[in-house]
mmCIF file of C-alpha atoms and ligand atoms in Angstrom:
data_model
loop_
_atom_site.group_PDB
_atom_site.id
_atom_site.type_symbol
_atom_site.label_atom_id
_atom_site.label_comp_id
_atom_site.label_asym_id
_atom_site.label_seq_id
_atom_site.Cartn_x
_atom_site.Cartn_y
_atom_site.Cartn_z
ATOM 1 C CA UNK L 1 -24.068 59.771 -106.602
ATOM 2 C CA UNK L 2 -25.974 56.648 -107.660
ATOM 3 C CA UNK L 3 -24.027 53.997 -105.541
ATOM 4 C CA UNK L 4 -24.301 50.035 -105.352
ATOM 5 C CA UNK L 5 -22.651 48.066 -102.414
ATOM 6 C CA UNK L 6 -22.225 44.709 -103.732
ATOM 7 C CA UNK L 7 -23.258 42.253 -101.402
ATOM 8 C CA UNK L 8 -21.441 38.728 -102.447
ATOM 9 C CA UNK L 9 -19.897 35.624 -100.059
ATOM 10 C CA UNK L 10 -16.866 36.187 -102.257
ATOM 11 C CA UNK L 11 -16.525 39.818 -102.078
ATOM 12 C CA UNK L 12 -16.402 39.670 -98.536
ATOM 13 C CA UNK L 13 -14.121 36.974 -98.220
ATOM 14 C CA UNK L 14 -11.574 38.557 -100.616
ATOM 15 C CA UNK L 15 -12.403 42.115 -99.172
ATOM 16 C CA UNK L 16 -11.227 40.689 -95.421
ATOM 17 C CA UNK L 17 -8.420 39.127 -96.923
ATOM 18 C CA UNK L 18 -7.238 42.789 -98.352
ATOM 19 C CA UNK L 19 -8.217 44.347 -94.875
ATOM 20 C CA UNK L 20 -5.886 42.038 -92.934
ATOM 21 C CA UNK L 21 -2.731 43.686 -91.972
ATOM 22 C CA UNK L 22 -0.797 40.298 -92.235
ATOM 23 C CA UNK L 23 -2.295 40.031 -96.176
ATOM 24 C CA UNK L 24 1.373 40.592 -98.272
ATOM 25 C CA UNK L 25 1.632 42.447 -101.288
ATOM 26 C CA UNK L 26 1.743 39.726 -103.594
ATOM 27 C CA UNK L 27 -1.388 38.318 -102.367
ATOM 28 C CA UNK L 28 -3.098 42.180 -101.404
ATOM 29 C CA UNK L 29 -2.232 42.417 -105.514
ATOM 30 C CA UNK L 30 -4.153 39.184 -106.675
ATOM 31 C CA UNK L 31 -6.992 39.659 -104.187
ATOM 32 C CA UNK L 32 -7.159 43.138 -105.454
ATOM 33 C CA UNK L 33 -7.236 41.899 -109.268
ATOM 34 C CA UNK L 34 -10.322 39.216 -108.675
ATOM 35 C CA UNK L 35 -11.912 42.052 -106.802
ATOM 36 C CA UNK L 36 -12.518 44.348 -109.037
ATOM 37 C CA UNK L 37 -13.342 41.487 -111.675
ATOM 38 C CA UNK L 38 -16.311 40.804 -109.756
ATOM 39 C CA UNK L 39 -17.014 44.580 -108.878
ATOM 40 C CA UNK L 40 -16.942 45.481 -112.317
ATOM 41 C CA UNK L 41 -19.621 42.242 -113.415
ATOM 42 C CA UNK L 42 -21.794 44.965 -112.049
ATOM 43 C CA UNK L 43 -20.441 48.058 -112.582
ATOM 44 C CA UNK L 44 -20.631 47.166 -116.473
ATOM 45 C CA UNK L 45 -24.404 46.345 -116.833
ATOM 46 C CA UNK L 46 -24.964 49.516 -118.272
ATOM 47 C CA UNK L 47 -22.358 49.241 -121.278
ATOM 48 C CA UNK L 48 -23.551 50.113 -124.700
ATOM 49 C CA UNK L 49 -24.189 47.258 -126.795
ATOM 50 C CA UNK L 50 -25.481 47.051 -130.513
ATOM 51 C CA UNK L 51 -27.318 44.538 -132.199
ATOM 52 C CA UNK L 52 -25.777 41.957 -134.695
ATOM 53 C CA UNK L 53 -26.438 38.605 -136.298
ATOM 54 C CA UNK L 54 -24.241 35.834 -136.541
ATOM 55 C CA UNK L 55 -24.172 32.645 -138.119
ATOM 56 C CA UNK L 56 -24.346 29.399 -135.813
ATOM 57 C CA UNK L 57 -22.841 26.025 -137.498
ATOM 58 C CA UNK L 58 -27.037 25.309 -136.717
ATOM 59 C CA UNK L 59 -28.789 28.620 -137.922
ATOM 60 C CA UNK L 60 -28.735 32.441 -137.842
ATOM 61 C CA UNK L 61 -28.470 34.031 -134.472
ATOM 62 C CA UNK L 62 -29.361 37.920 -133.181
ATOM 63 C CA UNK L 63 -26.790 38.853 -130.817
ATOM 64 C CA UNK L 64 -25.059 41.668 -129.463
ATOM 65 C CA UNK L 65 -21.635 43.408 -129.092
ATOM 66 C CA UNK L 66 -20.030 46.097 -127.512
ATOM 67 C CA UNK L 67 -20.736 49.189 -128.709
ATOM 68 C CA UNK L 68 -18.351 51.095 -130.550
ATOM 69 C CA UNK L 69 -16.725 53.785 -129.755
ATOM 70 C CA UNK L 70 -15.749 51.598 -126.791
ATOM 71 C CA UNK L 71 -15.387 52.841 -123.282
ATOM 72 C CA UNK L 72 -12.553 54.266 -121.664
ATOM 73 C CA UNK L 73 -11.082 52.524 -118.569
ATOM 74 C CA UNK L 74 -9.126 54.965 -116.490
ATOM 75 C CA UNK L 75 -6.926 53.942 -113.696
ATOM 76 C CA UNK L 76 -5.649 56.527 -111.138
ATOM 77 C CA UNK L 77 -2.091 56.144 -110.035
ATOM 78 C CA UNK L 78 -0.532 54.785 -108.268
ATOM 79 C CA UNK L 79 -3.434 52.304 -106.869
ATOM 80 C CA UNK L 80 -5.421 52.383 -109.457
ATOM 81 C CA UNK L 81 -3.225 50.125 -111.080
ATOM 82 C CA UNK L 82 -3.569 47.528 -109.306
ATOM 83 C CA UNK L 83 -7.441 47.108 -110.325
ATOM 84 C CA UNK L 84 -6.237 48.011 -114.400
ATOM 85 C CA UNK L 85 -6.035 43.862 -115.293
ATOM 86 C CA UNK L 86 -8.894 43.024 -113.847
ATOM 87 C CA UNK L 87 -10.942 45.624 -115.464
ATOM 88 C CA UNK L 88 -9.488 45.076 -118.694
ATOM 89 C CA UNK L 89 -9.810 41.300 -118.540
ATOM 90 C CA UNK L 90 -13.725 41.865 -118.896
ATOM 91 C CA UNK L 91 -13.468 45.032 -121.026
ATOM 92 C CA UNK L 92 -10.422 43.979 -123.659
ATOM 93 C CA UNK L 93 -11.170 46.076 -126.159
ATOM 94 C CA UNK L 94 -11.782 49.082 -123.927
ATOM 95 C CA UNK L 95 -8.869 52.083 -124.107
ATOM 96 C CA UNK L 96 -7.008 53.165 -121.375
ATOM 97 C CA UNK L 97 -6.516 56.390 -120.469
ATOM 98 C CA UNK L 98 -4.563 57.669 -117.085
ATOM 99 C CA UNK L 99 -4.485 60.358 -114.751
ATOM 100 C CA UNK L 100 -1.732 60.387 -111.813
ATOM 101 C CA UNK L 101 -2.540 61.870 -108.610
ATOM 102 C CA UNK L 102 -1.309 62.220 -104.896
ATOM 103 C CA UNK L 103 -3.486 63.325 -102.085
ATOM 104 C CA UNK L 104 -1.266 65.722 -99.979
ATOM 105 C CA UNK L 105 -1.119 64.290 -96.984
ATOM 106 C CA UNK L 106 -1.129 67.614 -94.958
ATOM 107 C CA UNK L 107 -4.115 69.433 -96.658
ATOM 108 C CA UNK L 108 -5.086 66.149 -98.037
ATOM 109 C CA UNK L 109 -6.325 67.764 -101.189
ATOM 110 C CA UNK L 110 -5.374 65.834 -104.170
ATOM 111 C CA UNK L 111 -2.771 66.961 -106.598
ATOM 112 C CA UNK L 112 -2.328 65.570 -110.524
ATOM 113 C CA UNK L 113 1.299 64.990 -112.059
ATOM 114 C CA UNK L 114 0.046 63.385 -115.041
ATOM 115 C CA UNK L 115 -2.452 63.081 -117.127
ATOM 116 C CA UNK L 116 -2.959 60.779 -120.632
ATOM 117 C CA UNK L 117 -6.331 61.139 -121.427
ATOM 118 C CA UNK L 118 -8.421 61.435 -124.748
ATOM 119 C CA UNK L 119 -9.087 65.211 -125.703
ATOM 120 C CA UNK L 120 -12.553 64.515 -126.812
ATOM 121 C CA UNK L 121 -14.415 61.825 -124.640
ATOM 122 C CA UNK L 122 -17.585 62.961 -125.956
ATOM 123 C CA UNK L 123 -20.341 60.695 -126.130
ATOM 124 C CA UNK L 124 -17.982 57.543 -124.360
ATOM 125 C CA UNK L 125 -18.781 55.847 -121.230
ATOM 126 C CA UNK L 126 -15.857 56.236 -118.956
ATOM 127 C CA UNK L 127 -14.894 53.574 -116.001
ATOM 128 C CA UNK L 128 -12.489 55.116 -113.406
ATOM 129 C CA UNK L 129 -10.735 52.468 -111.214
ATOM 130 C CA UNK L 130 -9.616 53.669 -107.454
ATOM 131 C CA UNK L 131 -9.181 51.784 -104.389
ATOM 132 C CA UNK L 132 -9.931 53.942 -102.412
ATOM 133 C CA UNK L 133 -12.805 56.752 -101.814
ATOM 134 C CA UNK L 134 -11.949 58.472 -98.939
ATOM 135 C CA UNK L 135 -12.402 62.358 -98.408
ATOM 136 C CA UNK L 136 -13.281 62.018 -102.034
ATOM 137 C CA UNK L 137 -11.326 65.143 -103.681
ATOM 138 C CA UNK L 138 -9.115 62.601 -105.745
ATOM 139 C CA UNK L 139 -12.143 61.179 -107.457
ATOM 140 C CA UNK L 140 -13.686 64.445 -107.577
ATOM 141 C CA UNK L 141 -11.061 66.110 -109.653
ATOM 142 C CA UNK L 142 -10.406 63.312 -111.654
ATOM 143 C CA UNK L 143 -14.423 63.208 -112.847
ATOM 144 C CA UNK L 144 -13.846 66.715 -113.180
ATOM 145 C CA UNK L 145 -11.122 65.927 -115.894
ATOM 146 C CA UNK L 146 -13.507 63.450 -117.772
ATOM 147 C CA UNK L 147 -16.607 65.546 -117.783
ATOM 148 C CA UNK L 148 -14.084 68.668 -119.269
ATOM 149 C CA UNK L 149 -13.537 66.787 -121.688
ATOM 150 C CA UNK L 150 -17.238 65.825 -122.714
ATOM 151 C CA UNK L 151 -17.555 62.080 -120.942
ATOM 152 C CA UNK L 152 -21.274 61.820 -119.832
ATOM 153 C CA UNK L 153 -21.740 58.472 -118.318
ATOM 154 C CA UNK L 154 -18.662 58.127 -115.762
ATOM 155 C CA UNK L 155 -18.981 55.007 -113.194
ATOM 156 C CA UNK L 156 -16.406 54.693 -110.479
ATOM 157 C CA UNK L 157 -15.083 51.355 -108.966
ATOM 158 C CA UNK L 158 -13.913 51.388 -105.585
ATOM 159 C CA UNK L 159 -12.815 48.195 -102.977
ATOM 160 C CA UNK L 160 -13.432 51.029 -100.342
ATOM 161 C CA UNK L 161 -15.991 53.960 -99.515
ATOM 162 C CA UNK L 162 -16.557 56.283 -96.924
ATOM 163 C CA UNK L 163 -19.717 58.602 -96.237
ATOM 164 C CA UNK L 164 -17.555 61.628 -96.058
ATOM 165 C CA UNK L 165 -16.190 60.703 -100.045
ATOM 166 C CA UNK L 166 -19.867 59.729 -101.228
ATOM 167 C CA UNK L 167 -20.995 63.045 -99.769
ATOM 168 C CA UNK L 168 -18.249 65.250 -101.156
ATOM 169 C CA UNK L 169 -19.172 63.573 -104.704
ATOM 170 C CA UNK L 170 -22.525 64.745 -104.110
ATOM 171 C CA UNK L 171 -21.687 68.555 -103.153
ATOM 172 C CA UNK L 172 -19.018 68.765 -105.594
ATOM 173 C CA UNK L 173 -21.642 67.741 -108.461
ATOM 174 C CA UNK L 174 -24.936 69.033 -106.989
ATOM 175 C CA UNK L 175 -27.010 69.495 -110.221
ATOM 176 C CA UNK L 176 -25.071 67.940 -113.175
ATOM 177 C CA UNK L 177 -27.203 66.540 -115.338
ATOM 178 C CA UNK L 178 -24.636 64.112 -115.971
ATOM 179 C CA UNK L 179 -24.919 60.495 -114.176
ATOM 180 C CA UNK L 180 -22.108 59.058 -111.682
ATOM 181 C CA UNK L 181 -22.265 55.763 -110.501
ATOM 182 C CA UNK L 182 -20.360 54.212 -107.858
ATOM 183 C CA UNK L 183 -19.591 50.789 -107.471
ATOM 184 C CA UNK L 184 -17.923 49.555 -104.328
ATOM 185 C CA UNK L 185 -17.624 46.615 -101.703
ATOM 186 C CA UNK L 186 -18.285 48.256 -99.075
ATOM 187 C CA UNK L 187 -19.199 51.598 -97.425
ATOM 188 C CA UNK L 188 -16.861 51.462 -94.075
ATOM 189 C CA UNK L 189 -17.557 54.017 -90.704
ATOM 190 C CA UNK L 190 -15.755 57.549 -91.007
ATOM 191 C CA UNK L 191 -12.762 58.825 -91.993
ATOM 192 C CA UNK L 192 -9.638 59.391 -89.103
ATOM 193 C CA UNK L 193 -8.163 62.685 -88.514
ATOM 194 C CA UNK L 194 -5.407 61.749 -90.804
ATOM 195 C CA UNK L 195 -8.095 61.181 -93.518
ATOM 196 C CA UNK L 196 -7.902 57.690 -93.665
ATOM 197 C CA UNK L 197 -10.900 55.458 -93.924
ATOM 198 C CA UNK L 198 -11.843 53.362 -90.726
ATOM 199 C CA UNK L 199 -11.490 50.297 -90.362
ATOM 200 C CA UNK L 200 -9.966 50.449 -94.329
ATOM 201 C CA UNK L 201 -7.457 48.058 -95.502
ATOM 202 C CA UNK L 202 -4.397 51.470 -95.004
ATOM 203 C CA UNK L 203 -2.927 52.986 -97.920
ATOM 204 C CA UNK L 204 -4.180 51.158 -101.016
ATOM 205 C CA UNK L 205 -0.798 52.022 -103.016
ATOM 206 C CA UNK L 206 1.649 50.846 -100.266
ATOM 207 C CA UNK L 207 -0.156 47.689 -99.452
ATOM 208 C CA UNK L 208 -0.021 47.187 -103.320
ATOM 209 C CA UNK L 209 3.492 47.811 -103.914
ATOM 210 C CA UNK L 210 5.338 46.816 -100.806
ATOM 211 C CA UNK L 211 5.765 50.481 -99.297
ATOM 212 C CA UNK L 212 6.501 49.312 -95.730
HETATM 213 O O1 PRP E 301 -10.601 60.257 -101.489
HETATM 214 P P1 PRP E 301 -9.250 60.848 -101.184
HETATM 215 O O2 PRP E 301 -9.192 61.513 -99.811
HETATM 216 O O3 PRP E 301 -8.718 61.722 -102.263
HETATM 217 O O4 PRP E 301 -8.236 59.612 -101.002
HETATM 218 C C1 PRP E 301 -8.250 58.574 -101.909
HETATM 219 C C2 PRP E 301 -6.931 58.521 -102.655
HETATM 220 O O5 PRP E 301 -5.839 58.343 -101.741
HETATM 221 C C3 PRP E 301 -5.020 57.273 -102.181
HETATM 222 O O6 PRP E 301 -4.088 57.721 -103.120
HETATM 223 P P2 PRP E 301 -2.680 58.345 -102.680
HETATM 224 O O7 PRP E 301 -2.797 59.837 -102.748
HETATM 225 O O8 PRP E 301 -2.248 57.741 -101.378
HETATM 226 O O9 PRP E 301 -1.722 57.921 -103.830
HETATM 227 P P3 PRP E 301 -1.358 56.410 -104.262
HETATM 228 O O10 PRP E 301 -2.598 55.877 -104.954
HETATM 229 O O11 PRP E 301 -0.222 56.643 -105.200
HETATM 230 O O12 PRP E 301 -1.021 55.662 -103.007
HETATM 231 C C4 PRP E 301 -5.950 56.355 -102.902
HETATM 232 O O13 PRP E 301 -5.241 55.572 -103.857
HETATM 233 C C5 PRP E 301 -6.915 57.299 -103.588
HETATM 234 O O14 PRP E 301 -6.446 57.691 -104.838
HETATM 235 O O1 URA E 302 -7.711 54.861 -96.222
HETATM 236 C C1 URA E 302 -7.213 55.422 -97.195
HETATM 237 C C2 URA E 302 -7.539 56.754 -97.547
HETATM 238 C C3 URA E 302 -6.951 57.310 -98.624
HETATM 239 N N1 URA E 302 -6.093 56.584 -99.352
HETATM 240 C C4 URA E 302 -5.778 55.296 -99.029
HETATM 241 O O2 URA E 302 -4.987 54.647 -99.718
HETATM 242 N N2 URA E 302 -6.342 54.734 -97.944
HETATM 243 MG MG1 MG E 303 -4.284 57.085 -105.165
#
């Protein structure tokens, strides 16, 4: 999986911030927002454009706009969520699609208990919005449910990667001819034995929503 760190003053700064214990969930929820603003600044330089021409109050101007059909922004709940305004701020016109999922915590394998997604994303470029990428099987299954459904050009936005996720992407799509991107913060250490990322920033949803 094609994957960009994004090395940036104010990533890190806001990145720490979300990594502190002592960070709140109101602030852990506008740190996350700005976060994935300037995450997705990069994850959306490959967005389909087409060319127009507009008139200036001067003169005639070539330009561009987004490409229609637009893309399809999909957030995975719960945490997803809380990078959905941010992503949308820079992509208004984009749709939104979801797909809720919970990672068992004992076999840690990720199970879906809803789903609102197009039927036919053929031909659409597809941002998914997650936290977190930890063993990877959430993301895994839910780029399974996009490419089912025809999406070739999926790129993921993560605060948080580990190895063990990026390589699970990598085995679990060995030989698709179909591009995934990852865009993240940062790539932390290893996973713990309770498959949670170290040193991580804990469990993305609870920190978001106040789950003490
Ligand atoms: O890469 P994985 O090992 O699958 O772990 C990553 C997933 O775990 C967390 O979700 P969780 O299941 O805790 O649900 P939540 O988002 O509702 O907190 C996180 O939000 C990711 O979706
Ligand atoms: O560290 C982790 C791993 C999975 N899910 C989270 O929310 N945090
Ligand atoms: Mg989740």
């Amino acid at each position: 999986m094609e994957t960009l760190v994004v090395e940036h003053p104010l990533v890190a700064h806001k990145l720490t911030a979300l990594r502190d214990a002592r960070t709140d969930s109101p602030t852990f929820r506008r740190l996350a927002d700005e976060l994935v603003t300037l995450l997705a600044y990069e994850a959306t330089r490959h967005v389909r454009v087409t060319g127009v021409t507009v008139d200036t109050p001067v003169a005639k101007a070539r330009g561009v706009r987004l490409a229609q059909p637009y893309p399809l922004v999909v957030p995975i709940l719960r945490a997803g969520l809380g990078m959905l305004d941010g992503m949308t701020r820079l992509l208004p016109t984009a749709e939104v699609g979801f797909l809720g999922m919970i990672r068992n915590e004992e076999t840690l394998k990720a199970e879906t208990y809803a789903t609102r997604l197009p039927d036919d994303l053929s031909g659409r470029q597809v941002y998914v919005v997650d936290p977190m990428l930890a063993t990877g099987g959430t993301l895994a299954a839910a780029v399974r449910f996009l490419f089912d459904r025809g999406a070739d050009d999926v790129t993921a936005l993560c605060l948080l990667a580990a190895p063990e996720g990026i390589a699970h992407m990598d085995e679990a799509f060995a030989g698709s001819d179909r591009p995934i991107r990852l865009v993240t913060a940062a790539l932390d250490e290893r996973l713990n034995e309770h498959g949670y990322i170290v040193p991580g920033l804990g469990d993305a949803g609870d920190r978001l929503y106040g789950v003490v």
